[in-house]
C-alpha cells in the first residue's frame, strides 16, 4: 500500500487545519503530536492553515501542549481559507517557510479545498503530505466517515428533537434546513434519526409534488405535526423557498422554517469523532513514516486506507440508495 | 392576601395548558394532579386549552397518569390558541362543559393570552380560577421567573457556545436572534451568559451607531470574533435587518446571521423549571382550596404570592437596568 | 445468503425486546412496525420479552403507535429476563401464545441471552426468528456495532469530561469504572475518547506494575491529573479494588473512584444508534420476508449481513489490538 | 450598607479561587477582571488560592485574557486547599507577597473554608477582602444561590433521568447518592426535579421505617420503579448503607445503588450560574471600590447584598420546610 520510494528520513513534521473547521480536529492534532513524539519526531503546529504557512507562523508542539483539548470544538490551531496559496508565489513562500524550519513532512487536516491545495503543492515541491479528512460534510471518497460529521448530525437531531417537543401539540409543518452544500449526508441521517416525514437532498430525484403527496398521506392518518429536513444544497432552493412553494400547493398546516446554521459546526465532538480523529491522526503520522505521500488517510470498513488526494476529491461519494429508500418507508 | 369569601367547597378541579407551550408545563400539571389527589380532589385534564374546554375534551387524571412526564418538553395535555373562546358563545359552551363535569375550580397554565381569557371568564361565570405562569418570555408581573424561561435561556446559550467554538478562528461577526417579541429577558440573559459583545432589546435605548462603536472597540483590541444577541422584537428589525445595516456602517467582519427559532421552546426542562413548576402547580391547588380566585400564583423573592390576573398581565415587567448596564461593562 | 427454503407466507409478525435494555431499542421497534406495515403485515408487540410471550401479553402496533418514540431511552415494550423461558414448559406456553395470535415470524431485539433463547426456541418450534443486536456491550459477532453501544460510550465520555473539568486543578488520580462485564469495548473507546492515561480491560494483558509505570511517567512530566478507565470486568477487580492496590504501589496522587453505573444504559440515543437501529429493524423484517430464520441481522462494513445465532453468540469479538496499542501511545 | 470608613484608594486588586471548585467560577473571575478594567484598576489573578498567594504566584489579567472562558467548568486560576494558610507564618508570607505586588484589595471566590481564611486574614492585616460565594453546596448564609449549585443540580437530575429511562421497565429500586456533606440542598432539589419517591437529607427527621412505608405505598399502586435520592451527609450513612438496611426491611424490589460523585462538580455552567457569577463578580468589585470589606457579596431576593464573613459562614442555611413537605406530597 505504501509508495515507499527511496524515502528521506523524516525527523520534523508540521500539522495544520484548513478550510471550514470541524469538531474533532483538536483530537486529530493531539494524535499527530503524540504519535510524532512517540516516534521521536519534532512536531510543529502551523496556525491558520495555508495562511500561517505563508506567514511562517509555526509553533513547537510538545506532548503536554495537546493535553485537555480533545473535548473542545473548533481547532486550537485556528483555520482559514487562503487566496494567496492559490498563487504560485504564495506556495513558494510557504515552501520557503517550511524549509526554514527544516520540515520534512506535513499532515493536512481539512476537506476538499485543503486537499486540492495539498495536491498541487506536493506536485510542485518535494515534501510528502498526508491528509486527514476533517469536514462535517462527509463527502470525501476514501473514508466511511469524515471527522465532524457524526457531531454535526447529532447536533441537528437534537435541534429537531426540541422542535418536535414543542410542535407536537400544534397542527404544524416544519421545514428544517441543515448543512450540506453539495451533499445530502447530514440531511439524510438527520431525517432518519429524527423520524422526519421527508428529506430533500441533492442526490434524490423528487418533485415538490412528491413531497406534497407524502404530507397529504400524513394528514390523512391525522399526523398533527410533520418535519421535512432540507439540505442547504438542493434543486429547489433553501428551506424558506421550499416552504413557500409547498404552502401554495397544500395549505393545510401552519408552516414554519428553521435554519439550524452554524451551530452545526461547533460543540464538543462525539465519541465517534474523537476516536476517528485519533485513529486518523495516528495513522497519518505512521503512514508518513512509512513513505506515504500525496494521500489521505481514511477509515474504510474499519481499516485504515490511504487514498491519493486526486481520487479523494474527485470521486463522487453519495449516500446509499438503500438508505434513501428506507427513509421513505420508515416515514410512513 | 386571600379573597376568602364564603367559599364553596371544592371537590373537582380541572387543569389545562394554553397558548405557546413552555418546557416545565408537564411538571406543573403533575404537581396539580398529585396535590389534588393528596387533598382528595378529583382532578381532570382538559386537552388543548380553551379549545378542548369548549369541545368538552376532559380526561380524569390519577396519580399514576402523571408519572414519568416531568422530564419531557412540551405539554402532554396539548395546547392551542382559541378564537372561539374570545366570543361569549364560546365561553358559554365552555362553562356548560365544565358544569357537565361538575368542575368547581380551574388551574390555567399559560401566559398573557391565557390569563386574559381566564379573567374575562371568571368575571362572567362563577368559577374560581388560579393561574400558573408558563411562558418562556418571563414577561408576567407577579413572578420572578415564569416556567420555561430558564430552559429557553439555557438552550440559547448552548447554541451560542457552539457558534463560538467554530467562529473563534475566523474574523467573524455573528448576529444571533433569540425569542422575545416584546421583551428582552431571554436576549439579555443569553448575552450575559454567552459573553456577547452587545445585545439589542426593546427595553434598551440604543442606536445602531452605538452598536458599531462597541464593535469597533472590539476590533481595536483585536477580537477575532464577536456575537451580538438580538431579541426578536426590537426597534430595528430582526437580526438579518440589523446585520445588513451594520455591514453598511462597518464592513470589517465576515458577517453571519443565525435565528435560533423554535428549538428554544423545546427540550427537557432544566432543574429550575422543574422545581418552579412543581411549586407553582402545588401552590395553585392549595390557593384554590384556600379561596383564591382570579389570581396567578407566582414566586416572588422565594415566596409564593398571588397576583390578580389584571395586574399580572397589565403591569410592565422589565429587565433590571443594572443588569443591562453590567452586560455592557462585561462585554468590553 | 438467504436460507430460502420453501417458506410459508408471512402475514403476522411480533417484535419484542429482551434482556438488558439499550438506547435505540425504540427506534428498532419503530422500524419493524413501519417496515411491516409497508409490507402489509400485521405487527404485534410483545411486552417484557419472553415473560410477556409466556403471559400472552401482545398488543397490535400500528404505524401511529410508534411515532414520537425514537428519541426516548429504554424500551416502551419493556424488557425482562425470563427464568421460565429457560424451561421446556415455558417455551411451550410461549409457543402456544404465539399460535393463538397466528404469529408467523418473530423479531427478537437483545443480546447474548436473548439470542440463546431464540436459538433454542427455533430449534424446538417451527417459527422463523430474526434477531436484532441490542446491547450496550458491543460484544456480538456479526455486527460492527450493536444498538446502544455508541450512546453508552458517549455517556461515559461526557462523565469523564466533567470529572476532568473539576480535577484538572488538583493533584488527582481518578479511577472511573464503566460497564462491560466480559468485554472492554466501552472502556477502550471511553479511554481513547477522553484522553485517559490508561485503560484496564479483560482483553489486554497488563499488570498493575505496568499501570504504575505509566502513572509515574505522567507524574514526571508534571501531569496534575490522570484518569484511568476500568472495565467492570477485568482481572484485578473493580475500580475501587484497583485504586486500593495502586495506592499501595504509588501514593503520589490524591486518589478518587467513580463508578458511572446504570446511567450508561439510559439517555436519548445518539444519531448513530438511531440510524443503526432503524436499519437493523428494517432489514430484519425484510430478511424475515425473504426466508431468513435463526439469524441475527448485523451491519458489517456498512452492509447488512445475517449471521446464525450460534455464531453470533459463540464467536469471540474483541477490540482491535491496533486500537489498544494506539490508546497507549496517545496517552503518553 | 457600606462600611465606608476613610478608605484608601484602590488601584490594584487580586482575585483567586479556593477550596472545592464550582462551575461558574470562571465567569466570576471574568467579571472581576472586566469590572476592574472598566474602573481602571490593575487586576491580578492568584493561582491555586491561598497556596499561590503564599508562593507569590500572581499573573496580570487583562480584558482579553478572560475571553472565551465563561463556558468552561472548573477554574482556570486553579484551586487548592492550603494547610499553610492556617498558620500565622503562612498568612504573613501571603501578606508580604500581596504587598510586593502593591495589591490594595482582594476578591475571594469560594465557600466556607475560603471565607474563614479570609476573615482571619482581614482581622490580622489591613487589606479589604470581598468574597464571592462559589460552592455547589448552596450552604452559605447571605445568598439565595451560590455559584455552581444550579449546575450541580442539573447534572444530578440528568443522571437520574437516564437511570429512569433504563429502570422503568424493571421492578427496581434505585438509591442515588448526590453531593452535600452537611446540607441537603442538592438532594432536595434533585428529588423534586426528578420525581423521586423519597429523599434522605440531614435537615429532615425521618426514620428508615418512614422510607419503607413510602416504598410500600408505591408498590401498592404498582409502581414498577422507584428512586430514592440520598444526600452524601445524612444520619444513616451513604446510599449503599441505606440500601442494605432497607433491603432487610422490605425486599420487594431489585435494589441498585448509584453514587454520582465528582462529575457533579464539573460541566459547563448553566445560564443561571453564569449570570449569577457575572453579577456577583461585578458587584464584588463595585463593593470593594465603595469601601466594603470583610463581607461576602450575595444575591438576596434578586438584589445584591453584602454579608459579613462571620455571618455567612456561621448562620445556618437550611432548605425551606415547605419544600420538604411538598416533595413528599408530589412523590405519592
GROMACS .gro file of C-alpha atoms in nm, chain C residues 50-285:
model
  236
  714UNK     CA    1  -4.007  -1.379   2.681
  715UNK     CA    2  -4.200  -1.317   3.003
  716UNK     CA    3  -4.476  -1.143   2.810
  717UNK     CA    4  -4.465  -1.408   2.543
  718UNK     CA    5  -4.540  -1.673   2.803
  719UNK     CA    6  -4.810  -1.450   2.956
  720UNK     CA    7  -4.964  -1.385   2.615
  721UNK     CA    8  -4.913  -1.012   2.657
  722UNK     CA    9  -4.931  -0.895   2.296
  723UNK     CA   10  -5.058  -0.565   2.154
  724UNK     CA   11  -5.128  -0.467   1.797
  725UNK     CA   12  -4.886  -0.196   1.683
  726UNK     CA   13  -4.993   0.040   1.406
  727UNK     CA   14  -4.783   0.298   1.225
  728UNK     CA   15  -4.903   0.578   1.453
  729UNK     CA   16  -4.824   0.387   1.774
  730UNK     CA   17  -4.453   0.421   1.715
  731UNK     CA   18  -4.449   0.791   1.631
  732UNK     CA   19  -4.253   1.012   1.866
  733UNK     CA   20  -4.068   0.731   2.046
  734UNK     CA   21  -3.738   0.712   1.861
  735UNK     CA   22  -3.567   0.973   2.075
  736UNK     CA   23  -3.652   0.807   2.405
  737UNK     CA   24  -3.415   0.587   2.601
  738UNK     CA   25  -3.525   0.248   2.731
  739UNK     CA   26  -3.784   0.040   2.553
  740UNK     CA   27  -4.154   0.115   2.552
  741UNK     CA   28  -4.222  -0.258   2.510
  742UNK     CA   29  -4.042  -0.310   2.842
  743UNK     CA   30  -3.794  -0.587   2.890
  744UNK     CA   31  -3.721  -0.862   3.136
  745UNK     CA   32  -3.504  -1.162   3.199
  746UNK     CA   33  -3.714  -1.477   3.197
  747UNK     CA   34  -3.638  -1.784   3.409
  748UNK     CA   35  -3.949  -1.954   3.281
  749UNK     CA   36  -3.839  -1.938   2.919
  750UNK     CA   37  -3.537  -2.147   3.013
  751UNK     CA   38  -3.768  -2.439   3.080
  752UNK     CA   39  -3.933  -2.653   2.809
  753UNK     CA   40  -4.274  -2.583   2.969
  754UNK     CA   41  -4.218  -2.208   2.950
  755UNK     CA   42  -4.124  -2.225   2.586
  756UNK     CA   43  -4.422  -2.447   2.509
  757UNK     CA   44  -4.658  -2.197   2.670
  758UNK     CA   45  -4.490  -1.919   2.478
  759UNK     CA   46  -4.530  -2.105   2.150
  760UNK     CA   47  -4.897  -2.164   2.221
  761UNK     CA   48  -4.945  -1.792   2.287
  762UNK     CA   49  -4.788  -1.710   1.952
  763UNK     CA   50  -5.008  -1.965   1.777
  764UNK     CA   51  -5.316  -1.818   1.945
  765UNK     CA   52  -5.228  -1.491   1.774
  766UNK     CA   53  -5.133  -1.666   1.447
  767UNK     CA   54  -4.785  -1.520   1.457
  768UNK     CA   55  -4.574  -1.638   1.161
  769UNK     CA   56  -4.245  -1.473   1.245
  770UNK     CA   57  -4.056  -1.307   1.528
  771UNK     CA   58  -3.811  -1.020   1.559
  772UNK     CA   59  -3.603  -1.053   1.877
  773UNK     CA   60  -3.414  -0.742   1.992
  774UNK     CA   61  -3.150  -0.807   2.256
  775UNK     CA   62  -2.811  -0.957   2.329
  776UNK     CA   63  -2.647  -1.288   2.411
  777UNK     CA   64  -2.916  -1.425   2.641
  778UNK     CA   65  -3.194  -1.321   2.407
  779UNK     CA   66  -3.039  -1.499   2.111
  780UNK     CA   67  -2.956  -1.809   2.313
  781UNK     CA   68  -3.326  -1.832   2.396
  782UNK     CA   69  -3.421  -1.761   2.036
  783UNK     CA   70  -3.189  -2.030   1.907
  784UNK     CA   71  -3.328  -2.297   2.135
  785UNK     CA   72  -3.685  -2.187   2.063
  786UNK     CA   73  -3.638  -2.200   1.687
  787UNK     CA   74  -3.485  -2.547   1.714
  788UNK     CA   75  -3.787  -2.672   1.907
  789UNK     CA   76  -4.065  -2.494   1.722
  790UNK     CA   77  -4.128  -2.409   1.364
  791UNK     CA   78  -4.128  -2.032   1.382
  792UNK     CA   79  -3.872  -1.818   1.199
  793UNK     CA   80  -3.686  -1.568   1.419
  794UNK     CA   81  -3.458  -1.287   1.310
  795UNK     CA   82  -3.253  -1.113   1.578
  796UNK     CA   83  -3.151  -0.751   1.610
  797UNK     CA   84  -2.839  -0.684   1.823
  798UNK     CA   85  -2.940  -0.451   2.105
  799UNK     CA   86  -2.686  -0.429   2.385
  800UNK     CA   87  -2.452  -0.158   2.503
  801UNK     CA   88  -2.167  -0.410   2.530
  802UNK     CA   89  -2.093  -0.439   2.156
  803UNK     CA   90  -1.986  -0.799   2.211
  804UNK     CA   91  -2.185  -0.984   1.945
  805UNK     CA   92  -2.015  -1.140   1.648
  806UNK     CA   93  -2.172  -1.038   1.318
  807UNK     CA   94  -2.220  -0.664   1.363
  808UNK     CA   95  -1.960  -0.388   1.373
  809UNK     CA   96  -2.181  -0.201   1.619
  810UNK     CA   97  -2.463  -0.314   1.845
  811UNK     CA   98  -2.752  -0.080   1.925
  812UNK     CA   99  -2.682   0.125   2.237
  813UNK     CA  100  -2.305   0.099   2.233
  814UNK     CA  101  -2.244   0.440   2.080
  815UNK     CA  102  -2.481   0.608   2.328
  816UNK     CA  103  -2.318   0.433   2.623
  817UNK     CA  104  -1.971   0.542   2.517
  818UNK     CA  105  -2.087   0.900   2.470
  819UNK     CA  106  -2.245   0.898   2.815
  820UNK     CA  107  -1.926   0.767   2.972
  821UNK     CA  108  -1.710   1.021   2.791
  822UNK     CA  109  -1.936   1.309   2.895
  823UNK     CA  110  -1.899   1.195   3.254
  824UNK     CA  111  -1.520   1.185   3.227
  825UNK     CA  112  -1.520   1.528   3.061
  826UNK     CA  113  -1.697   1.666   3.368
  827UNK     CA  114  -1.462   1.492   3.606
  828UNK     CA  115  -1.171   1.634   3.412
  829UNK     CA  116  -1.311   1.987   3.447
  830UNK     CA  117  -1.305   1.969   3.820
  831UNK     CA  118  -0.996   1.757   3.863
  832UNK     CA  119  -0.752   1.933   3.645
  833UNK     CA  120  -0.666   2.183   3.917
  834UNK     CA  121  -0.587   1.924   4.179
  835UNK     CA  122  -0.315   1.663   4.202
  836UNK     CA  123  -0.557   1.384   4.140
  837UNK     CA  124  -0.581   1.037   4.006
  838UNK     CA  125  -0.927   0.919   3.909
  839UNK     CA  126  -1.030   0.561   3.852
  840UNK     CA  127  -1.350   0.560   3.652
  841UNK     CA  128  -1.536   0.232   3.613
  842UNK     CA  129  -1.752   0.181   3.306
  843UNK     CA  130  -1.979  -0.104   3.204
  844UNK     CA  131  -1.862  -0.417   3.023
  845UNK     CA  132  -1.869  -0.741   3.217
  846UNK     CA  133  -1.678  -0.953   2.968
  847UNK     CA  134  -1.578  -0.702   2.716
  848UNK     CA  135  -1.363  -0.391   2.701
  849UNK     CA  136  -1.527  -0.211   2.409
  850UNK     CA  137  -1.690   0.062   2.617
  851UNK     CA  138  -1.380   0.107   2.832
  852UNK     CA  139  -1.137   0.122   2.541
  853UNK     CA  140  -1.342   0.371   2.342
  854UNK     CA  141  -1.405   0.582   2.652
  855UNK     CA  142  -1.034   0.585   2.726
  856UNK     CA  143  -0.939   0.693   2.374
  857UNK     CA  144  -1.219   0.949   2.356
  858UNK     CA  145  -1.148   1.103   2.693
  859UNK     CA  146  -0.772   1.104   2.667
  860UNK     CA  147  -0.728   0.875   2.966
  861UNK     CA  148  -0.381   0.785   3.090
  862UNK     CA  149  -0.458   0.415   3.082
  863UNK     CA  150  -0.733   0.157   3.046
  864UNK     CA  151  -0.783  -0.177   3.221
  865UNK     CA  152  -0.982  -0.424   3.009
  866UNK     CA  153  -1.018  -0.800   3.005
  867UNK     CA  154  -0.866  -0.824   2.656
  868UNK     CA  155  -0.540  -0.658   2.749
  869UNK     CA  156  -0.259  -0.832   2.928
  870UNK     CA  157  -0.120  -0.588   3.176
  871UNK     CA  158  -0.004  -0.591   3.534
  872UNK     CA  159  -0.069  -0.327   3.793
  873UNK     CA  160   0.303  -0.257   3.780
  874UNK     CA  161   0.264  -0.160   3.414
  875UNK     CA  162  -0.011   0.079   3.514
  876UNK     CA  163   0.202   0.229   3.788
  877UNK     CA  164   0.484   0.281   3.538
  878UNK     CA  165   0.252   0.480   3.313
  879UNK     CA  166   0.137   0.692   3.606
  880UNK     CA  167   0.493   0.758   3.717
  881UNK     CA  168   0.580   0.871   3.366
  882UNK     CA  169   0.288   1.113   3.376
  883UNK     CA  170   0.398   1.239   3.716
  884UNK     CA  171   0.746   1.301   3.579
  885UNK     CA  172   0.613   1.522   3.303
  886UNK     CA  173   0.417   1.706   3.574
  887UNK     CA  174   0.067   1.594   3.481
  888UNK     CA  175  -0.152   1.736   3.755
  889UNK     CA  176  -0.426   1.495   3.685
  890UNK     CA  177  -0.477   1.148   3.545
  891UNK     CA  178  -0.776   0.930   3.465
  892UNK     CA  179  -0.767   0.553   3.439
  893UNK     CA  180  -1.067   0.386   3.279
  894UNK     CA  181  -1.156   0.046   3.423
  895UNK     CA  182  -1.393  -0.203   3.262
  896UNK     CA  183  -1.634  -0.354   3.512
  897UNK     CA  184  -1.495  -0.695   3.417
  898UNK     CA  185  -1.115  -0.730   3.438
  899UNK     CA  186  -0.852  -0.943   3.607
  900UNK     CA  187  -0.792  -0.719   3.905
  901UNK     CA  188  -1.138  -0.640   4.036
  902UNK     CA  189  -1.342  -0.323   4.007
  903UNK     CA  190  -1.215   0.033   4.011
  904UNK     CA  191  -1.217   0.052   4.391
  905UNK     CA  192  -1.000  -0.257   4.426
  906UNK     CA  193  -0.753  -0.139   4.164
  907UNK     CA  194  -0.738   0.207   4.320
  908UNK     CA  195  -0.651   0.050   4.655
  909UNK     CA  196  -0.375  -0.165   4.513
  910UNK     CA  197  -0.226   0.113   4.303
  911UNK     CA  198  -0.221   0.341   4.604
  912UNK     CA  199  -0.007   0.087   4.784
  913UNK     CA  200   0.242   0.086   4.500
  914UNK     CA  201   0.244   0.458   4.420
  915UNK     CA  202   0.097   0.701   4.666
  916UNK     CA  203   0.166   1.026   4.488
  917UNK     CA  204  -0.180   1.139   4.389
  918UNK     CA  205  -0.499   1.206   4.578
  919UNK     CA  206  -0.692   0.903   4.452
  920UNK     CA  207  -1.065   0.902   4.375
  921UNK     CA  208  -1.303   0.642   4.236
  922UNK     CA  209  -1.617   0.699   4.029
  923UNK     CA  210  -1.844   0.418   3.915
  924UNK     CA  211  -2.057   0.555   3.637
  925UNK     CA  212  -2.309   0.275   3.667
  926UNK     CA  213  -2.657   0.243   3.531
  927UNK     CA  214  -2.683   0.585   3.375
  928UNK     CA  215  -2.479   0.437   3.088
  929UNK     CA  216  -2.786   0.235   2.992
  930UNK     CA  217  -3.011   0.537   2.963
  931UNK     CA  218  -3.038   0.860   2.774
  932UNK     CA  219  -3.170   0.962   2.437
  933UNK     CA  220  -2.996   0.751   2.172
  934UNK     CA  221  -2.727   0.910   1.960
  935UNK     CA  222  -2.763   0.966   1.587
  936UNK     CA  223  -2.558   0.657   1.511
  937UNK     CA  224  -2.773   0.436   1.735
  938UNK     CA  225  -3.096   0.570   1.587
  939UNK     CA  226  -2.985   0.518   1.230
  940UNK     CA  227  -2.831   0.179   1.309
  941UNK     CA  228  -3.144   0.064   1.492
  942UNK     CA  229  -3.360   0.182   1.204
  943UNK     CA  230  -3.150  -0.007   0.951
  944UNK     CA  231  -3.136  -0.327   1.152
  945UNK     CA  232  -3.508  -0.324   1.233
  946UNK     CA  233  -3.587  -0.257   0.870
  947UNK     CA  234  -3.353  -0.529   0.745
  948UNK     CA  235  -3.472  -0.783   0.999
  949UNK     CA  236  -3.825  -0.759   0.859
   0.00000   0.00000   0.00000
